Amino acid sequence: MSIWWSLHLRREAASVPLARRFLLGTMETAGVDPDISFDLSVALSEACANAVEHGGDRSGLGEHGDRGAEKPPADSGQYRVTAYLDGEKCRIEVADSGPGFPARRALRPAAHTEHAEHIDRAQDIERAEHIERAQHPEPVGAQPAFAAYIPCVAESGRGLDLIEQLADHVQFGNRPGRGAVVSFDKVLKWREGALLMV
């Protein structure tokens, strides 16, 4: 058995936790190990936040919407999240309609980032809160818990570096004339008795 879904979301900050909760709910139902679920949900949050911040205002459109014959219409108000879970891995893709990534993005190994200690500390806090919430569920109507604060210590690229740390394989690309795509996957581990376990 496998699970596949796709969400078309508005480029609004509120869409990021919505996508994250949707993924976490899917993984919880399927029986994915909580640590794997957490890593993928943080990576998804970063990819969605990037699409919200940079996924619109495409250049190349004239003031009156003149797109030319070869360019499709820009949809800078939305982005798409697609997830696929099977018995071995989860693959996630976040696609927007923005200007795309610069022609040459220098990818650094995440272990060499100068701010890795901030990321590690925030992940430890979030994992502890995730375990606490699993052991002691919030009553109905309780305020949602917020993710640990990761200080913004770099002007740009921090979220993409974090995705590289959390996923097994990552691709950053552009769809010609249609925006940027971040896709990543991770090998899954399962809880005992999981629905999708091989």
Coordinates of N, CA and C in Angstrom, one line a residue:
M1 N 0.8 -1.2 0.0 CA 0.0 0.0 0.0 C 0.9 1.2 0.0
S2 N 0.4 2.3 -0.6 CA 1.1 3.6 -0.6 C 0.1 4.7 -0.5
I3 N 0.7 5.9 -0.1 CA -0.2 7.1 0.1 C 0.4 8.2 -0.8
W4 N -0.4 8.9 -1.5 CA 0.0 10.0 -2.3 C -1.0 11.1 -2.2
W5 N -0.5 12.3 -2.0 CA -1.4 13.5 -2.0 C -0.7 14.7 -2.5
S6 N -1.5 15.7 -2.9 CA -1.0 16.9 -3.4 C -1.9 18.1 -2.9
L7 N -1.3 19.1 -2.4 CA -2.0 20.3 -1.9 C -1.6 21.5 -2.7
H8 N -2.6 22.3 -3.1 CA -2.4 23.6 -3.7 C -2.7 24.6 -2.6
L9 N -1.7 25.4 -2.2 CA -1.8 26.3 -1.1 C -1.5 27.7 -1.5
R10 N -2.1 28.6 -0.8 CA -1.9 30.1 -1.0 C -0.5 30.4 -0.4
R11 N 0.1 31.4 -1.0 CA 1.4 31.9 -0.5 C 1.1 32.8 0.7
E12 N 0.7 32.2 1.8 CA 0.5 32.9 3.0 C 1.2 32.1 4.1
A13 N 1.6 32.8 5.2 CA 2.3 32.1 6.3 C 1.5 31.0 6.9
A14 N 0.2 31.2 7.0 CA -0.7 30.1 7.6 C -0.6 28.8 6.9
S15 N -0.2 28.8 5.6 CA -0.2 27.5 4.9 C 1.0 26.6 5.3
V16 N 2.0 27.2 5.9 CA 3.2 26.4 6.3 C 2.8 25.4 7.4
P17 N 2.2 25.8 8.5 CA 1.8 24.8 9.5 C 0.7 23.9 9.0
L18 N -0.1 24.3 8.1 CA -1.2 23.5 7.6 C -0.5 22.3 6.8
A19 N 0.4 22.6 6.0 CA 1.1 21.5 5.2 C 1.9 20.6 6.2
R20 N 2.5 21.2 7.2 CA 3.3 20.4 8.1 C 2.3 19.4 8.9
R21 N 1.2 19.9 9.4 CA 0.3 19.1 10.1 C -0.3 18.0 9.2
F22 N -0.6 18.3 8.0 CA -1.1 17.3 7.0 C -0.1 16.2 6.9
L23 N 1.2 16.5 6.7 CA 2.2 15.5 6.6 C 2.3 14.7 7.8
L24 N 2.4 15.3 9.0 CA 2.5 14.6 10.3 C 1.3 13.7 10.5
G25 N 0.1 14.2 10.2 CA -1.1 13.3 10.3 C -1.0 12.1 9.4
T26 N -0.6 12.3 8.2 CA -0.4 11.1 7.3 C 0.6 10.1 7.8
M27 N 1.7 10.6 8.3 CA 2.8 9.7 8.8 C 2.4 9.0 10.1
E28 N 1.7 9.7 10.9 CA 1.2 9.1 12.2 C 0.2 8.0 11.9
T29 N -0.7 8.3 10.9 CA -1.7 7.2 10.5 C -1.0 6.0 9.9
A30 N 0.0 6.3 9.1 CA 0.7 5.2 8.4 C 1.6 4.4 9.3
G31 N 2.0 5.0 10.4 CA 2.9 4.3 11.3 C 4.4 4.6 11.2
V32 N 4.7 5.8 10.6 CA 6.1 6.1 10.4 C 6.7 6.4 11.8
D33 N 8.0 6.1 12.0 CA 8.7 6.4 13.2 C 8.7 7.9 13.4
P34 N 8.4 8.3 14.7 CA 8.3 9.8 15.0 C 9.5 10.6 14.7
D35 N 10.7 10.1 14.8 CA 11.9 10.9 14.5 C 12.0 11.2 13.0
I36 N 11.7 10.2 12.1 CA 11.6 10.4 10.7 C 10.5 11.4 10.3
S37 N 9.4 11.2 10.9 CA 8.3 12.2 10.7 C 8.7 13.6 11.0
F38 N 9.3 13.7 12.2 CA 9.8 15.1 12.6 C 10.7 15.7 11.6
D39 N 11.8 14.9 11.2 CA 12.7 15.4 10.3 C 12.1 15.9 9.0
L40 N 11.2 15.1 8.4 CA 10.5 15.4 7.2 C 9.6 16.6 7.3
S41 N 8.9 16.7 8.5 CA 8.0 17.8 8.7 C 8.8 19.1 8.8
V42 N 10.0 19.1 9.4 CA 10.8 20.3 9.5 C 11.3 20.7 8.1
A43 N 11.8 19.7 7.4 CA 12.2 20.0 6.0 C 11.1 20.6 5.1
L44 N 9.9 20.0 5.3 CA 8.7 20.5 4.5 C 8.4 21.9 4.9
S45 N 8.5 22.2 6.2 CA 8.2 23.6 6.7 C 9.2 24.6 6.1
E46 N 10.4 24.2 6.0 CA 11.4 25.1 5.4 C 11.2 25.3 3.9
A47 N 10.8 24.2 3.2 CA 10.5 24.3 1.8 C 9.3 25.2 1.5
C48 N 8.3 25.0 2.4 CA 7.1 25.8 2.2 C 7.3 27.3 2.5
A49 N 8.1 27.5 3.6 CA 8.4 28.9 4.0 C 9.2 29.6 2.8
N50 N 10.0 28.8 2.2 CA 10.8 29.4 1.0 C 9.8 29.7 -0.1
A51 N 8.9 28.9 -0.4 CA 7.9 29.1 -1.4 C 7.0 30.3 -1.1
V52 N 6.6 30.5 0.2 CA 5.8 31.6 0.6 C 6.6 32.9 0.4
E53 N 7.8 32.9 0.8 CA 8.6 34.1 0.7 C 9.1 34.5 -0.7
H54 N 9.5 33.5 -1.5 CA 10.2 33.7 -2.7 C 9.4 33.2 -4.0
G55 N 8.2 32.6 -3.8 CA 7.5 31.9 -4.8 C 6.6 32.7 -5.7
G56 N 6.7 34.0 -5.7 CA 5.9 34.8 -6.6 C 6.6 35.9 -7.2
D57 N 5.9 36.9 -7.7 CA 6.4 38.1 -8.3 C 7.5 37.7 -9.4
R58 N 7.0 36.8 -10.3 CA 7.9 36.4 -11.4 C 8.2 37.6 -12.3
S59 N 9.4 37.6 -12.7 CA 9.8 38.6 -13.7 C 9.4 38.1 -15.1
G60 N 9.3 39.0 -16.1 CA 9.0 38.6 -17.4 C 7.5 38.9 -17.8
L61 N 6.7 39.4 -16.8 CA 5.4 39.7 -17.2 C 5.3 41.2 -17.3
G62 N 4.7 41.6 -18.4 CA 4.5 43.1 -18.6 C 3.5 43.7 -17.6
E63 N 3.4 45.0 -17.6 CA 2.5 45.6 -16.7 C 1.1 45.2 -16.9
H64 N 0.7 44.9 -18.1 CA -0.7 44.6 -18.4 C -0.9 43.1 -18.6
G65 N 0.0 42.3 -18.0 CA -0.2 40.8 -18.1 C 0.3 40.2 -19.4
D66 N 1.1 40.9 -20.2 CA 1.5 40.4 -21.5 C 2.6 39.3 -21.2
R67 N 2.3 38.1 -21.6 CA 3.1 37.0 -21.3 C 3.9 36.5 -22.5
G68 N 3.5 37.0 -23.6 CA 4.1 36.4 -24.9 C 3.5 35.1 -25.2
A69 N 3.8 34.5 -26.4 CA 3.2 33.3 -26.8 C 3.7 32.1 -26.1
E70 N 5.0 32.1 -25.7 CA 5.6 30.9 -25.2 C 5.5 30.7 -23.6
K71 N 5.2 31.8 -22.9 CA 5.2 31.7 -21.4 C 3.8 31.4 -20.9
P72 N 3.7 30.4 -20.0 CA 2.4 30.1 -19.4 C 2.1 31.2 -18.4
P73 N 0.8 31.4 -18.0 CA 0.5 32.4 -17.0 C 1.1 32.1 -15.7
A74 N 1.6 33.2 -15.0 CA 2.2 33.0 -13.7 C 1.0 32.9 -12.6
D75 N 1.2 32.0 -11.7 CA 0.3 31.9 -10.6 C 1.0 32.2 -9.3
S76 N 1.4 33.4 -9.1 CA 2.3 33.8 -8.0 C 1.5 33.7 -6.6
G77 N 0.2 33.5 -6.6 CA -0.5 33.4 -5.4 C -0.6 32.1 -4.8
Q78 N 0.0 31.0 -5.4 CA -0.1 29.7 -4.9 C 1.2 28.9 -5.1
Y79 N 1.3 27.8 -4.3 CA 2.4 26.9 -4.5 C 1.8 25.5 -4.3
R80 N 2.5 24.4 -4.7 CA 2.0 23.1 -4.6 C 3.0 22.2 -3.8
V81 N 2.4 21.4 -2.9 CA 3.1 20.4 -2.1 C 2.6 19.0 -2.5
T82 N 3.5 18.1 -2.9 CA 3.1 16.8 -3.2 C 4.0 15.8 -2.4
A83 N 3.3 14.8 -1.8 CA 4.0 13.8 -1.0 C 3.6 12.4 -1.4
Y84 N 4.6 11.5 -1.4 CA 4.4 10.1 -1.8 C 5.1 9.3 -0.7
L85 N 4.3 8.4 0.0 CA 4.9 7.5 0.9 C 4.6 6.1 0.4
D86 N 5.7 5.3 0.4 CA 5.5 3.9 0.1 C 6.3 3.1 1.2
G87 N 6.5 1.8 1.0 CA 7.1 1.0 2.0 C 8.5 1.3 2.3
E88 N 9.2 2.0 1.4 CA 10.6 2.3 1.6 C 11.0 3.7 1.9
K89 N 10.3 4.7 1.3 CA 10.7 6.0 1.5 C 9.5 7.0 1.3
C90 N 9.8 8.2 1.7 CA 8.8 9.3 1.5 C 9.5 10.3 0.6
R91 N 8.8 10.7 -0.5 CA 9.4 11.8 -1.4 C 8.4 13.0 -1.3
I92 N 9.0 14.2 -1.2 CA 8.2 15.4 -1.1 C 8.7 16.4 -2.1
E93 N 7.7 17.1 -2.7 CA 8.1 18.1 -3.7 C 7.3 19.4 -3.4
V94 N 8.0 20.5 -3.4 CA 7.4 21.8 -3.2 C 7.7 22.6 -4.4
A95 N 6.7 23.0 -5.2 CA 6.9 23.8 -6.4 C 6.1 25.1 -6.3
D96 N 6.8 26.2 -6.8 CA 6.2 27.5 -6.8 C 6.2 28.1 -8.2
S97 N 5.7 29.3 -8.3 CA 5.7 29.9 -9.6 C 6.5 31.2 -9.6
G98 N 7.5 31.2 -8.8 CA 8.4 32.4 -8.6 C 9.5 32.4 -9.7
P99 N 10.5 33.3 -9.4 CA 11.6 33.4 -10.4 C 12.6 32.3 -10.4
G100 N 12.5 31.4 -9.5 CA 13.4 30.2 -9.4 C 14.7 30.5 -8.7
F101 N 15.5 29.5 -8.6 CA 16.8 29.6 -7.9 C 17.8 30.3 -8.8
P102 N 18.8 30.9 -8.3 CA 19.8 31.5 -9.1 C 20.5 30.4 -9.9
A103 N 21.1 30.8 -11.0 CA 21.7 29.8 -11.9 C 22.7 28.9 -11.3
R104 N 23.5 29.3 -10.3 CA 24.4 28.4 -9.7 C 24.3 28.6 -8.2
R105 N 23.6 27.7 -7.5 CA 23.6 27.8 -6.1 C 24.6 26.9 -5.5
A106 N 25.5 27.4 -4.7 CA 26.6 26.6 -4.2 C 26.1 25.8 -3.0
L107 N 26.0 24.5 -3.1 CA 25.5 23.7 -2.1 C 26.7 23.3 -1.1
R108 N 26.5 23.6 0.2 CA 27.5 23.3 1.2 C 27.0 22.1 2.0
P109 N 27.9 21.2 2.4 CA 27.6 20.1 3.3 C 27.1 20.8 4.6
A110 N 25.9 20.4 5.0 CA 25.3 21.0 6.2 C 26.2 20.9 7.4
A111 N 27.0 19.9 7.6 CA 27.8 19.8 8.7 C 28.9 20.9 8.8
H112 N 29.1 21.6 7.7 CA 30.1 22.6 7.7 C 29.5 24.0 7.8
T113 N 28.2 24.1 8.0 CA 27.6 25.4 8.1 C 28.0 26.0 9.5
E114 N 28.2 27.3 9.5 CA 28.7 27.9 10.7 C 27.6 28.0 11.8
H115 N 26.4 27.8 11.4 CA 25.3 27.9 12.4 C 24.6 26.6 12.7
A116 N 25.3 25.5 12.5 CA 24.7 24.2 12.8 C 24.3 24.0 14.2
E117 N 25.1 24.6 15.2 CA 24.7 24.4 16.6 C 23.4 25.0 16.9
H118 N 23.0 26.1 16.3 CA 21.6 26.7 16.5 C 20.6 25.7 16.0
I119 N 20.8 25.2 14.9 CA 19.8 24.2 14.3 C 19.7 23.0 15.1
D120 N 20.9 22.4 15.6 CA 20.8 21.3 16.4 C 20.1 21.5 17.7
R121 N 20.3 22.7 18.3 CA 19.7 23.0 19.6 C 18.2 23.1 19.4
A122 N 17.7 23.7 18.3 CA 16.3 23.9 18.1 C 15.7 22.5 17.8
Q123 N 16.4 21.6 17.0 CA 15.9 20.3 16.8 C 15.7 19.5 18.1
D124 N 16.7 19.6 18.9 CA 16.6 18.9 20.2 C 15.4 19.3 21.0
I125 N 15.1 20.7 21.1 CA 14.0 21.2 21.8 C 12.7 20.7 21.2
E126 N 12.6 20.8 19.8 CA 11.4 20.4 19.1 C 11.1 18.9 19.3
R127 N 12.2 18.1 19.3 CA 12.0 16.6 19.5 C 11.4 16.3 20.9
A128 N 12.0 17.0 21.9 CA 11.5 16.8 23.3 C 10.1 17.2 23.4
E129 N 9.7 18.4 22.8 CA 8.3 18.8 22.8 C 7.4 17.8 22.1
H130 N 7.9 17.2 21.0 CA 7.1 16.3 20.2 C 6.8 15.0 21.0
I131 N 7.9 14.5 21.7 CA 7.7 13.4 22.6 C 6.8 13.7 23.7
E132 N 6.9 14.8 24.3 CA 6.0 15.2 25.4 C 4.6 15.3 24.9
R133 N 4.3 15.9 23.8 CA 2.9 15.9 23.2 C 2.4 14.6 22.9
A134 N 3.2 13.6 22.5 CA 2.8 12.3 22.2 C 2.4 11.5 23.5
Q135 N 3.2 11.8 24.5 CA 2.9 11.1 25.8 C 1.7 11.7 26.6
H136 N 1.5 13.0 26.4 CA 0.5 13.8 27.1 C -0.3 14.6 26.1
P137 N -1.2 14.1 25.4 CA -1.9 14.8 24.3 C -2.7 16.0 25.0
E138 N -2.8 17.1 24.1 CA -3.4 18.3 24.6 C -4.9 18.1 24.6
P139 N -5.7 18.7 25.5 CA -7.1 18.5 25.5 C -7.7 19.2 24.2
V140 N -8.9 18.8 23.8 CA -9.6 19.4 22.7 C -9.7 20.9 23.0
G141 N -9.4 21.7 22.0 CA -9.6 23.2 22.1 C -8.4 23.9 22.6
A142 N -7.3 23.1 23.0 CA -6.1 23.7 23.5 C -5.4 24.5 22.4
Q143 N -4.6 25.5 22.8 CA -3.8 26.2 21.8 C -2.7 25.3 21.2
P144 N -2.4 25.4 19.9 CA -1.4 24.6 19.3 C 0.0 25.0 19.8
A145 N 0.9 24.0 19.9 CA 2.2 24.3 20.3 C 3.0 24.8 19.1
F146 N 3.9 25.7 19.4 CA 4.6 26.4 18.3 C 6.0 25.7 18.2
A147 N 6.6 25.7 17.0 CA 7.9 25.1 16.8 C 8.9 25.9 17.5
A148 N 10.0 25.3 17.9 CA 11.1 26.0 18.5 C 11.6 27.0 17.6
Y149 N 12.1 28.1 18.2 CA 12.6 29.3 17.5 C 14.0 28.9 17.0
I150 N 14.3 29.0 15.7 CA 15.6 28.9 15.2 C 16.0 30.3 14.8
P151 N 17.1 30.8 15.5 CA 17.4 32.2 15.2 C 17.8 32.4 13.7
C152 N 17.4 33.5 13.1 CA 17.8 33.8 11.8 C 19.2 34.3 11.8
V153 N 20.2 33.5 11.5 CA 21.6 33.9 11.6 C 22.2 34.0 10.2
A154 N 21.5 33.8 9.2 CA 22.0 34.0 7.8 C 21.0 34.7 7.0
E155 N 21.4 35.5 6.1 CA 20.4 36.3 5.3 C 19.6 35.4 4.4
S156 N 20.2 34.4 3.8 CA 19.4 33.5 3.0 C 20.1 32.1 2.9
G157 N 19.3 31.1 2.5 CA 19.9 29.8 2.3 C 19.8 28.9 3.5
R158 N 19.6 29.5 4.7 CA 19.6 28.6 5.9 C 18.6 27.5 5.9
G159 N 17.4 27.8 5.4 CA 16.3 26.8 5.2 C 16.7 25.7 4.3
L160 N 17.3 26.1 3.2 CA 17.8 25.1 2.2 C 18.9 24.2 2.8
D161 N 19.8 24.8 3.6 CA 20.8 24.0 4.2 C 20.2 23.0 5.2
L162 N 19.1 23.4 5.9 CA 18.5 22.6 6.9 C 17.8 21.4 6.2
I163 N 17.2 21.7 5.0 CA 16.6 20.6 4.3 C 17.6 19.5 3.9
E164 N 18.8 20.0 3.5 CA 19.9 19.1 3.1 C 20.3 18.3 4.3
Q165 N 20.3 18.8 5.5 CA 20.7 18.1 6.7 C 19.7 17.0 7.0
L166 N 18.4 17.3 6.8 CA 17.3 16.4 7.3 C 16.9 15.3 6.4
A167 N 17.1 15.5 5.1 CA 16.7 14.5 4.1 C 17.9 13.7 3.6
D168 N 17.6 12.6 3.0 CA 18.6 11.7 2.4 C 19.1 12.2 1.0
H169 N 18.2 12.6 0.2 CA 18.5 13.2 -1.1 C 17.7 14.4 -1.3
V170 N 18.3 15.5 -1.9 CA 17.7 16.7 -2.1 C 18.0 17.2 -3.5
Q171 N 17.0 17.8 -4.2 CA 17.2 18.5 -5.5 C 16.6 19.8 -5.4
F172 N 17.4 20.8 -5.9 CA 16.8 22.2 -6.0 C 16.9 22.4 -7.5
G173 N 15.7 22.8 -8.1 CA 15.7 23.0 -9.6 C 14.7 24.1 -10.0
N174 N 14.7 24.4 -11.2 CA 13.8 25.3 -11.8 C 13.0 24.6 -12.9
R175 N 11.8 25.0 -13.0 CA 10.9 24.6 -14.1 C 10.9 25.7 -15.1
P176 N 11.5 25.6 -16.3 CA 11.6 26.7 -17.2 C 10.3 27.5 -17.4
G177 N 10.4 28.8 -17.0 CA 9.2 29.6 -17.1 C 8.1 29.4 -16.1
R178 N 8.4 28.5 -15.1 CA 7.3 28.1 -14.2 C 7.6 28.2 -12.8
G179 N 8.9 28.5 -12.4 CA 9.2 28.6 -11.0 C 10.2 27.6 -10.5
A180 N 10.4 27.6 -9.1 CA 11.4 26.7 -8.5 C 10.7 25.4 -8.0
V181 N 11.5 24.4 -7.8 CA 11.1 23.1 -7.3 C 12.1 22.6 -6.3
V182 N 11.7 22.3 -5.1 CA 12.5 21.6 -4.1 C 12.0 20.2 -3.9
S183 N 12.7 19.2 -4.1 CA 12.3 17.9 -3.9 C 13.3 17.1 -3.0
F184 N 12.8 16.4 -2.1 CA 13.7 15.6 -1.2 C 13.0 14.3 -0.8
D185 N 13.8 13.4 -0.4 CA 13.3 12.1 0.1 C 14.1 11.6 1.3
K186 N 13.5 10.7 2.0 CA 14.1 10.1 3.2 C 13.6 8.6 3.3
V187 N 14.6 7.7 3.6 CA 14.2 6.3 3.8 C 13.4 6.3 5.1
L188 N 12.3 5.5 5.1 CA 11.4 5.5 6.2 C 11.7 4.4 7.2
K189 N 11.5 4.6 8.5 CA 11.5 3.6 9.5 C 10.1 3.5 10.0
W190 N 9.7 2.4 10.5 CA 8.3 2.2 10.9 C 8.1 1.8 12.4
R191 N 7.0 2.1 12.9 CA 6.7 1.6 14.2 C 6.1 0.2 14.1
E192 N 6.2 -0.6 15.1 CA 5.6 -2.0 15.0 C 4.2 -1.9 14.7
G193 N 3.7 -2.8 13.7 CA 2.4 -2.8 13.3 C 1.9 -1.7 12.4
A194 N 2.8 -1.0 11.8 CA 2.5 0.1 10.9 C 1.7 -0.4 9.7
L195 N 0.8 0.5 9.2 CA 0.0 0.1 8.0 C 0.7 -0.1 6.8
L196 N 1.8 0.7 6.5 CA 2.5 0.6 5.2 C 3.7 -0.2 5.2
M197 N 4.0 -0.8 6.4 CA 5.3 -1.5 6.6 C 5.4 -2.6 5.6
V198 N 6.6 -2.7 5.0 CA 6.8 -3.8 4.0 C 6.9 -5.2 4.7

